[in-house]
PDB file of C-alpha atoms in Angstrom:
ATOM      1  CA  MET A   1      -1.323  18.667  -9.969  1.00  0.00           C
ATOM      2  CA  THR A   2      -4.001  18.302 -12.586  1.00  0.00           C
ATOM      3  CA  GLY A   3      -4.835  15.284 -14.649  1.00  0.00           C
ATOM      4  CA  PRO A   4      -3.596  16.612 -18.060  1.00  0.00           C
ATOM      5  CA  ASP A   5      -0.094  16.692 -16.603  1.00  0.00           C
ATOM      6  CA  LEU A   6      -0.077  12.948 -15.999  1.00  0.00           C
ATOM      7  CA  PRO A   7       0.900  10.309 -18.433  1.00  0.00           C
ATOM      8  CA  GLU A   8      -1.960   8.777 -20.205  1.00  0.00           C
ATOM      9  CA  TRP A   9      -1.844   5.460 -18.443  1.00  0.00           C
ATOM     10  CA  LEU A  10      -2.047   7.217 -14.892  1.00  0.00           C
ATOM     11  CA  ARG A  11      -4.997   9.276 -15.830  1.00  0.00           C
ATOM     12  CA  PRO A  12      -7.585   6.591 -14.855  1.00  0.00           C
ATOM     13  CA  VAL A  13      -5.977   6.620 -11.426  1.00  0.00           C
ATOM     14  CA  GLU A  14      -6.411  10.159 -10.836  1.00  0.00           C
ATOM     15  CA  ALA A  15      -9.979   9.911 -12.131  1.00  0.00           C
ATOM     16  CA  GLY A  16     -10.764   7.097  -9.786  1.00  0.00           C
ATOM     17  CA  THR A  17      -9.555   8.921  -6.836  1.00  0.00           C
ATOM     18  CA  ARG A  18     -12.413  11.594  -7.330  1.00  0.00           C
ATOM     19  CA  SER A  19     -15.098   8.841  -6.740  1.00  0.00           C
ATOM     20  CA  ILE A  20     -13.540   6.052  -4.690  1.00  0.00           C
ATOM     21  CA  THR A  21     -14.690   6.026  -0.957  1.00  0.00           C
ATOM     22  CA  VAL A  22     -13.519   4.419   2.164  1.00  0.00           C
ATOM     23  CA  HIS A  23     -16.302   1.742   1.665  1.00  0.00           C
ATOM     24  CA  ASP A  24     -14.518   0.581  -1.636  1.00  0.00           C
ATOM     25  CA  LEU A  25     -11.247   0.072   0.108  1.00  0.00           C
ATOM     26  CA  THR A  26     -11.600  -1.249   3.574  1.00  0.00           C
ATOM     27  CA  ARG A  27     -13.868  -2.635   6.395  1.00  0.00           C
ATOM     28  CA  PHE A  28     -12.610  -0.088   8.753  1.00  0.00           C
ATOM     29  CA  MET A  29     -12.722   3.800   9.103  1.00  0.00           C
ATOM     30  CA  PRO A  30     -11.940   5.634  12.252  1.00  0.00           C
ATOM     31  CA  PRO A  31     -14.769   5.617  14.719  1.00  0.00           C
ATOM     32  CA  GLU A  32     -15.704   8.899  16.136  1.00  0.00           C
ATOM     33  CA  ASP A  33     -14.285   7.894  19.560  1.00  0.00           C
ATOM     34  CA  SER A  34     -11.135   6.278  18.356  1.00  0.00           C
ATOM     35  CA  ASP A  35      -8.648   9.301  18.764  1.00  0.00           C
ATOM     36  CA  PRO A  36      -6.317   7.619  16.349  1.00  0.00           C
ATOM     37  CA  ARG A  37      -2.677   8.193  15.741  1.00  0.00           C
ATOM     38  CA  LEU A  38      -2.272   9.869  12.240  1.00  0.00           C
ATOM     39  CA  GLY A  39      -0.124   8.293   9.541  1.00  0.00           C
ATOM     40  CA  ALA A  40       0.550   8.728   5.811  1.00  0.00           C
ATOM     41  CA  VAL A  41       2.010   6.615   3.071  1.00  0.00           C
ATOM     42  CA  LEU A  42       3.324   7.484  -0.462  1.00  0.00           C
ATOM     43  CA  MET A  43       1.851   5.527  -3.247  1.00  0.00           C
ATOM     44  CA  LEU A  44       4.382   6.518  -5.804  1.00  0.00           C
ATOM     45  CA  PHE A  45       3.790   5.679  -9.536  1.00  0.00           C
ATOM     46  CA  GLY A  46       6.759   5.835 -11.867  1.00  0.00           C
ATOM     47  CA  GLU A  47       7.990   4.718 -15.283  1.00  0.00           C
ATOM     48  CA  GLY A  48      10.941   2.301 -15.100  1.00  0.00           C
ATOM     49  CA  PRO A  49      12.704   0.070 -17.630  1.00  0.00           C
ATOM     50  CA  GLU A  50       9.894  -2.315 -17.500  1.00  0.00           C
ATOM     51  CA  GLY A  51       7.100   0.252 -17.765  1.00  0.00           C
ATOM     52  CA  PRO A  52       4.761   1.806 -15.240  1.00  0.00           C
ATOM     53  CA  ASP A  53       5.602   0.727 -11.718  1.00  0.00           C
ATOM     54  CA  LEU A  54       5.021   1.295  -7.923  1.00  0.00           C
ATOM     55  CA  LEU A  55       7.594   2.079  -5.365  1.00  0.00           C
ATOM     56  CA  LEU A  56       7.531  -0.325  -2.297  1.00  0.00           C
ATOM     57  CA  THR A  57       9.823  -1.205   0.631  1.00  0.00           C
ATOM     58  CA  GLU A  58      10.516  -4.353   2.692  1.00  0.00           C
ATOM     59  CA  ARG A  59      10.854  -3.733   6.381  1.00  0.00           C
ATOM     60  CA  ALA A  60      13.860  -5.081   8.120  1.00  0.00           C
ATOM     61  CA  HIS A  61      13.417  -8.780   9.206  1.00  0.00           C
ATOM     62  CA  HIS A  62      14.645  -8.050  12.665  1.00  0.00           C
ATOM     63  CA  MET A  63      12.194  -5.432  13.522  1.00  0.00           C
ATOM     64  CA  ARG A  64       9.884  -5.812  16.446  1.00  0.00           C
ATOM     65  CA  SER A  65       6.840  -4.514  14.617  1.00  0.00           C
ATOM     66  CA  HIS A  66       5.733  -6.087  11.316  1.00  0.00           C
ATOM     67  CA  PRO A  67       9.112  -7.576  10.372  1.00  0.00           C
ATOM     68  CA  GLY A  68       9.667  -8.176   6.701  1.00  0.00           C
ATOM     69  CA  GLN A  69       6.425  -6.654   5.646  1.00  0.00           C
ATOM     70  CA  VAL A  70       6.236  -5.111   2.166  1.00  0.00           C
ATOM     71  CA  SER A  71       4.770  -1.622   2.496  1.00  0.00           C
ATOM     72  CA  PHE A  72       4.548   1.743   0.981  1.00  0.00           C
ATOM     73  CA  PRO A  73       7.016   4.299   2.318  1.00  0.00           C
ATOM     74  CA  GLY A  74       5.503   6.134   5.171  1.00  0.00           C
ATOM     75  CA  GLY A  75       4.895   6.510   8.868  1.00  0.00           C
ATOM     76  CA  SER A  76       3.604   8.934  11.533  1.00  0.00           C
ATOM     77  CA  ILE A  77       2.478  12.491  10.660  1.00  0.00           C
ATOM     78  CA  ASP A  78       4.284  14.919  13.037  1.00  0.00           C
ATOM     79  CA  PRO A  79       2.281  17.609  14.667  1.00  0.00           C
ATOM     80  CA  ASP A  80       3.256  20.293  12.214  1.00  0.00           C
ATOM     81  CA  GLU A  81       2.840  18.236   9.039  1.00  0.00           C
ATOM     82  CA  THR A  82       0.254  17.379   6.479  1.00  0.00           C
ATOM     83  CA  ALA A  83      -0.235  13.962   5.236  1.00  0.00           C
ATOM     84  CA  VAL A  84       1.517  14.880   1.991  1.00  0.00           C
ATOM     85  CA  GLN A  85       4.479  16.182   3.824  1.00  0.00           C
ATOM     86  CA  ALA A  86       4.775  13.321   6.122  1.00  0.00           C
ATOM     87  CA  ALA A  87       4.571  10.740   3.252  1.00  0.00           C
ATOM     88  CA  ILE A  88       7.194  12.382   1.158  1.00  0.00           C
ATOM     89  CA  ARG A  89       9.558  12.928   4.128  1.00  0.00           C
ATOM     90  CA  GLU A  90       9.183   9.265   5.128  1.00  0.00           C
ATOM     91  CA  ALA A  91       9.852   8.160   1.680  1.00  0.00           C
ATOM     92  CA  GLU A  92      13.006  10.387   1.343  1.00  0.00           C
ATOM     93  CA  GLU A  93      14.308   9.045   4.738  1.00  0.00           C
ATOM     94  CA  GLU A  94      13.580   5.362   3.775  1.00  0.00           C
ATOM     95  CA  THR A  95      14.749   5.347   0.056  1.00  0.00           C
ATOM     96  CA  GLY A  96      16.761   8.432  -0.516  1.00  0.00           C
ATOM     97  CA  LEU A  97      14.396   9.665  -3.279  1.00  0.00           C
ATOM     98  CA  ASP A  98      14.532  13.328  -4.406  1.00  0.00           C
ATOM     99  CA  PRO A  99      11.370  14.998  -3.410  1.00  0.00           C
ATOM    100  CA  SER A 100      11.612  17.612  -6.155  1.00  0.00           C
ATOM    101  CA  GLY A 101      10.784  14.966  -8.778  1.00  0.00           C
ATOM    102  CA  VAL A 102       7.567  13.900  -7.019  1.00  0.00           C
ATOM    103  CA  GLU A 103       4.177  15.467  -7.980  1.00  0.00           C
ATOM    104  CA  VAL A 104       1.395  14.546  -5.699  1.00  0.00           C
ATOM    105  CA  PHE A 105      -1.988  14.321  -7.458  1.00  0.00           C
ATOM    106  CA  ALA A 106      -4.502  12.855  -4.930  1.00  0.00           C
ATOM    107  CA  GLU A 107      -5.238  11.610  -1.572  1.00  0.00           C
ATOM    108  CA  LEU A 108      -7.198   8.374  -0.760  1.00  0.00           C
ATOM    109  CA  PRO A 109      -9.721   8.389   2.063  1.00  0.00           C
ATOM    110  CA  GLU A 110      -8.287   7.963   5.608  1.00  0.00           C
ATOM    111  CA  LEU A 111      -8.121   4.185   6.444  1.00  0.00           C
ATOM    112  CA  TRP A 112      -8.130   2.780   9.932  1.00  0.00           C
ATOM    113  CA  LEU A 113      -5.945   0.014  11.233  1.00  0.00           C
ATOM    114  CA  PRO A 114      -7.610  -1.187  14.272  1.00  0.00           C
ATOM    115  CA  PRO A 115      -5.024  -3.170  15.989  1.00  0.00           C
ATOM    116  CA  SER A 116      -2.684  -0.159  16.219  1.00  0.00           C
ATOM    117  CA  ASN A 117      -5.369   2.579  16.167  1.00  0.00           C
ATOM    118  CA  PHE A 118      -3.565   4.205  13.164  1.00  0.00           C
ATOM    119  CA  ALA A 119      -5.576   6.339  10.800  1.00  0.00           C
ATOM    120  CA  VAL A 120      -3.621   6.352   7.486  1.00  0.00           C
ATOM    121  CA  THR A 121      -3.806   8.628   4.525  1.00  0.00           C
ATOM    122  CA  PRO A 122      -2.405   7.165   1.281  1.00  0.00           C
ATOM    123  CA  VAL A 123      -0.915   9.935  -0.822  1.00  0.00           C
ATOM    124  CA  LEU A 124      -0.741   9.260  -4.497  1.00  0.00           C
ATOM    125  CA  ALA A 125       1.975  10.848  -6.583  1.00  0.00           C
ATOM    126  CA  TRP A 126       3.636  10.701 -10.034  1.00  0.00           C
ATOM    127  CA  TRP A 127       7.419  10.271 -10.135  1.00  0.00           C
ATOM    128  CA  ARG A 128       7.838  12.931 -12.761  1.00  0.00           C
ATOM    129  CA  GLU A 129      11.679  12.937 -12.547  1.00  0.00           C
ATOM    130  CA  PRO A 130      12.897   9.564 -11.112  1.00  0.00           C
ATOM    131  CA  SER A 131      15.877   9.558  -8.766  1.00  0.00           C
ATOM    132  CA  PRO A 132      18.045   6.645  -7.491  1.00  0.00           C
ATOM    133  CA  VAL A 133      16.536   4.844  -4.563  1.00  0.00           C
ATOM    134  CA  ALA A 134      18.287   2.478  -2.191  1.00  0.00           C
ATOM    135  CA  VAL A 135      18.151   1.155   1.432  1.00  0.00           C
ATOM    136  CA  MET A 136      18.974   4.245   3.607  1.00  0.00           C
ATOM    137  CA  SER A 137      18.831   2.505   6.998  1.00  0.00           C
ATOM    138  CA  PRO A 138      19.310  -1.176   7.202  1.00  0.00           C
ATOM    139  CA  ASP A 139      17.972  -1.241  10.648  1.00  0.00           C
ATOM    140  CA  GLU A 140      14.560  -0.136   9.266  1.00  0.00           C
ATOM    141  CA  VAL A 141      14.550  -1.244   5.588  1.00  0.00           C
ATOM    142  CA  HIS A 142      15.593  -4.609   4.159  1.00  0.00           C
ATOM    143  CA  GLU A 143      15.059  -3.814   0.395  1.00  0.00           C
ATOM    144  CA  VAL A 144      13.560  -1.179  -1.844  1.00  0.00           C
ATOM    145  CA  TYR A 145      11.514  -2.201  -4.973  1.00  0.00           C
ATOM    146  CA  ARG A 146      10.205  -0.658  -8.122  1.00  0.00           C
ATOM    147  CA  VAL A 147       7.479  -3.229  -8.942  1.00  0.00           C
ATOM    148  CA  PRO A 148       6.135  -3.122 -12.527  1.00  0.00           C
ATOM    149  CA  LEU A 149       2.337  -2.862 -12.603  1.00  0.00           C
ATOM    150  CA  LYS A 150       2.208  -5.496 -15.098  1.00  0.00           C
ATOM    151  CA  GLU A 151       3.792  -7.857 -12.628  1.00  0.00           C
ATOM    152  CA  LEU A 152       1.272  -6.869  -9.873  1.00  0.00           C
ATOM    153  CA  LEU A 153      -1.544  -7.386 -12.314  1.00  0.00           C
ATOM    154  CA  ALA A 154      -0.387 -10.673 -13.722  1.00  0.00           C
ATOM    155  CA  PRO A 155      -2.594 -13.460 -12.461  1.00  0.00           C
ATOM    156  CA  GLU A 156       0.384 -15.818 -11.755  1.00  0.00           C
ATOM    157  CA  HIS A 157       1.706 -13.328  -9.232  1.00  0.00           C
ATOM    158  CA  ARG A 158      -1.463 -12.910  -7.179  1.00  0.00           C
ATOM    159  CA  ILE A 159      -2.096 -15.085  -4.178  1.00  0.00           C
ATOM    160  CA  SER A 160      -4.213 -15.401  -1.043  1.00  0.00           C
ATOM    161  CA  VAL A 161      -2.273 -15.105   2.209  1.00  0.00           C
ATOM    162  CA  LYS A 162      -3.150 -16.967   5.490  1.00  0.00           C
ATOM    163  CA  HIS A 163      -2.073 -15.821   8.893  1.00  0.00           C
ATOM    164  CA  PRO A 164      -1.991 -18.308  11.813  1.00  0.00           C
ATOM    165  CA  SER A 165      -4.876 -16.317  13.461  1.00  0.00           C
ATOM    166  CA  GLY A 166      -7.125 -17.517  10.557  1.00  0.00           C
ATOM    167  CA  TRP A 167      -7.075 -14.183   8.670  1.00  0.00           C
ATOM    168  CA  ILE A 168      -7.004 -14.520   4.906  1.00  0.00           C
ATOM    169  CA  GLY A 169      -6.390 -11.675   2.569  1.00  0.00           C
ATOM    170  CA  PRO A 170      -5.086 -10.774  -0.907  1.00  0.00           C
ATOM    171  CA  GLY A 171      -1.334 -10.819  -1.722  1.00  0.00           C
ATOM    172  CA  PHE A 172       1.265 -10.543  -4.437  1.00  0.00           C
ATOM    173  CA  LEU A 173       4.471 -12.186  -5.154  1.00  0.00           C
ATOM    174  CA  ILE A 174       7.169  -9.484  -5.852  1.00  0.00           C
ATOM    175  CA  GLY A 175      11.032  -9.300  -6.190  1.00  0.00           C
ATOM    176  CA  ASP A 176      13.365 -10.777  -8.805  1.00  0.00           C
ATOM    177  CA  ASP A 177      12.539 -14.388  -7.898  1.00  0.00           C
ATOM    178  CA  LYS A 178       8.939 -13.598  -6.969  1.00  0.00           C
ATOM    179  CA  ASP A 179       9.610 -15.004  -3.474  1.00  0.00           C
ATOM    180  CA  VAL A 180       8.691 -11.915  -1.477  1.00  0.00           C
ATOM    181  CA  ILE A 181       5.099 -11.802  -0.203  1.00  0.00           C
ATOM    182  CA  CYS A 182       3.162  -8.412  -0.188  1.00  0.00           C
ATOM    183  CA  TRP A 183       0.240  -8.761   2.059  1.00  0.00           C
ATOM    184  CA  GLY A 184      -1.915  -6.955   4.598  1.00  0.00           C
ATOM    185  CA  PHE A 185      -2.741  -3.321   4.509  1.00  0.00           C
ATOM    186  CA  THR A 186      -0.556  -2.587   1.423  1.00  0.00           C
ATOM    187  CA  ALA A 187      -1.742  -5.560  -0.627  1.00  0.00           C
ATOM    188  CA  GLY A 188      -5.400  -4.610   0.333  1.00  0.00           C
ATOM    189  CA  ILE A 189      -5.021  -0.958  -1.076  1.00  0.00           C
ATOM    190  CA  ILE A 190      -3.266  -2.189  -4.269  1.00  0.00           C
ATOM    191  CA  SER A 191      -5.844  -4.886  -4.866  1.00  0.00           C
ATOM    192  CA  ARG A 192      -8.856  -2.950  -4.161  1.00  0.00           C
ATOM    193  CA  LEU A 193      -7.717   0.232  -6.044  1.00  0.00           C
ATOM    194  CA  PHE A 194      -6.938  -1.893  -9.123  1.00  0.00           C
ATOM    195  CA  GLU A 195     -10.210  -3.737  -8.895  1.00  0.00           C
ATOM    196  CA  PHE A 196     -12.119  -0.332  -8.516  1.00  0.00           C
ATOM    197  CA  LEU A 197     -10.364   0.903 -11.719  1.00  0.00           C
ATOM    198  CA  GLY A 198     -11.135  -2.272 -13.538  1.00  0.00           C
ATOM    199  CA  TRP A 199      -7.401  -3.064 -14.184  1.00  0.00           C
ATOM    200  CA  ALA A 200      -7.505  -6.422 -12.233  1.00  0.00           C
ATOM    201  CA  GLU A 201      -8.449  -9.522 -13.942  1.00  0.00           C
ATOM    202  CA  GLN A 202     -10.613 -11.876 -11.865  1.00  0.00           C
ATOM    203  CA  VAL A 203      -8.586 -14.676 -10.454  1.00  0.00           C
ATOM    204  CA  ASP A 204     -10.522 -17.736  -9.113  1.00  0.00           C
ATOM    205  CA  ASP A 205      -9.047 -19.533  -6.182  1.00  0.00           C
ATOM    206  CA  PRO A 206      -5.565 -17.896  -6.128  1.00  0.00           C
ATOM    207  CA  PRO A 207      -2.994 -20.223  -4.411  1.00  0.00           C
ATOM    208  CA  LEU A 208      -2.988 -19.900  -0.644  1.00  0.00           C
ATOM    209  CA  HIS A 209       0.379 -19.056   1.052  1.00  0.00           C
ATOM    210  CA  ASP A 210       1.207 -19.181   4.637  1.00  0.00           C
ATOM    211  CA  LEU A 211       3.412 -16.358   5.912  1.00  0.00           C
ATOM    212  CA  PRO A 212       7.120 -17.058   6.432  1.00  0.00           C
ATOM    213  CA  SER A 213       8.208 -17.303  10.098  1.00  0.00           C
ATOM    214  CA  TYR A 214      10.161 -14.188  10.116  1.00  0.00           C
ATOM    215  CA  MET A 215       6.901 -12.294   9.515  1.00  0.00           C
ATOM    216  CA  LEU A 216       5.291 -13.824  12.478  1.00  0.00           C
ATOM    217  CA  ALA A 217       7.688 -12.491  15.135  1.00  0.00           C
ATOM    218  CA  GLY A 218       6.082  -9.059  15.488  1.00  0.00           C
ATOM    219  CA  ASP A 219       2.664  -7.983  16.675  1.00  0.00           C
ATOM    220  CA  PRO A 220      -0.154 -10.432  16.422  1.00  0.00           C
ATOM    221  CA  VAL A 221      -2.977 -10.010  14.000  1.00  0.00           C
ATOM    222  CA  ASN A 222      -6.249  -9.304  15.856  1.00  0.00           C
ATOM    223  CA  THR A 223      -9.285  -9.850  13.803  1.00  0.00           C
ATOM    224  CA  ASP A 224     -11.870  -9.198  16.491  1.00  0.00           C
ATOM    225  CA  PHE A 225     -12.996  -5.938  15.314  1.00  0.00           C
ATOM    226  CA  GLU A 226     -16.353  -4.925  14.092  1.00  0.00           C
ATOM    227  CA  THR A 227     -16.825  -3.720  10.446  1.00  0.00           C
ATOM    228  CA  ASN A 228     -17.909  -0.107  10.226  1.00  0.00           C
ATOM    229  CA  THR A 229     -18.026   0.527   6.461  1.00  0.00           C
ATOM    230  CA  GLU A 230     -20.074  -0.838   3.628  1.00  0.00           C
ATOM    231  CA  PHE A 231     -17.172  -2.732   2.191  1.00  0.00           C
ATOM    232  CA  ASP A 232     -18.716  -6.245   2.444  1.00  0.00           C
ATOM    233  CA  GLU A 233     -21.899  -5.171   0.966  1.00  0.00           C
ATOM    234  CA  ARG A 234     -20.438  -3.597  -2.048  1.00  0.00           C
ATOM    235  CA  ARG A 235     -18.508  -6.595  -2.839  1.00  0.00           C
ATOM    236  CA  ARG A 236     -21.343  -9.009  -2.904  1.00  0.00           C
TER     237      ARG A 236
END
């Protein structure tokens, strides 16, 4: 898909993907000796009743891994798949969207999640013909959201999130009552991409939120990994 086929508001995103690098997005990229598992997520931009939006899911609260975490639809890449195919397949399985209405226009650099040794490729797409979405499997997904970009960009919905391990990172309050916390990998991608595009207003000292107890029942957060990108230097 080419830029001219995108709505005007989405063209800066497509343009930004041509120059953004792993160093702008994360502290970690797959080391040469990591032999990571491969995954993909779908960063799907649409236009809903409240304007431009982004499709997100909330994992089931009883899951053993990352319970209740808000994320992009996605998962592991099967041996016979590309990142694009995997991201769209997973999104269809999780939300029931119709893939025929989805137009992929870019991929972000491969990002590494050290604790799980996952190398994840974010796939960016335009929801040219939106279709109904809903929870397809309550055992895996608690809720499906179409979050307006204006809400993600609003300073009053941006927070810092603190994990008991001491880790602190960016977050967003989403949902009808703004009581659902988007944090971790997903919030990092959203925050850093919007900052790179110049869309995000500087928020000094955003309120610090602890994670709810149901989000702490899964895998512990391990922060003892050495940074291997220029992320910290570029943000000084």
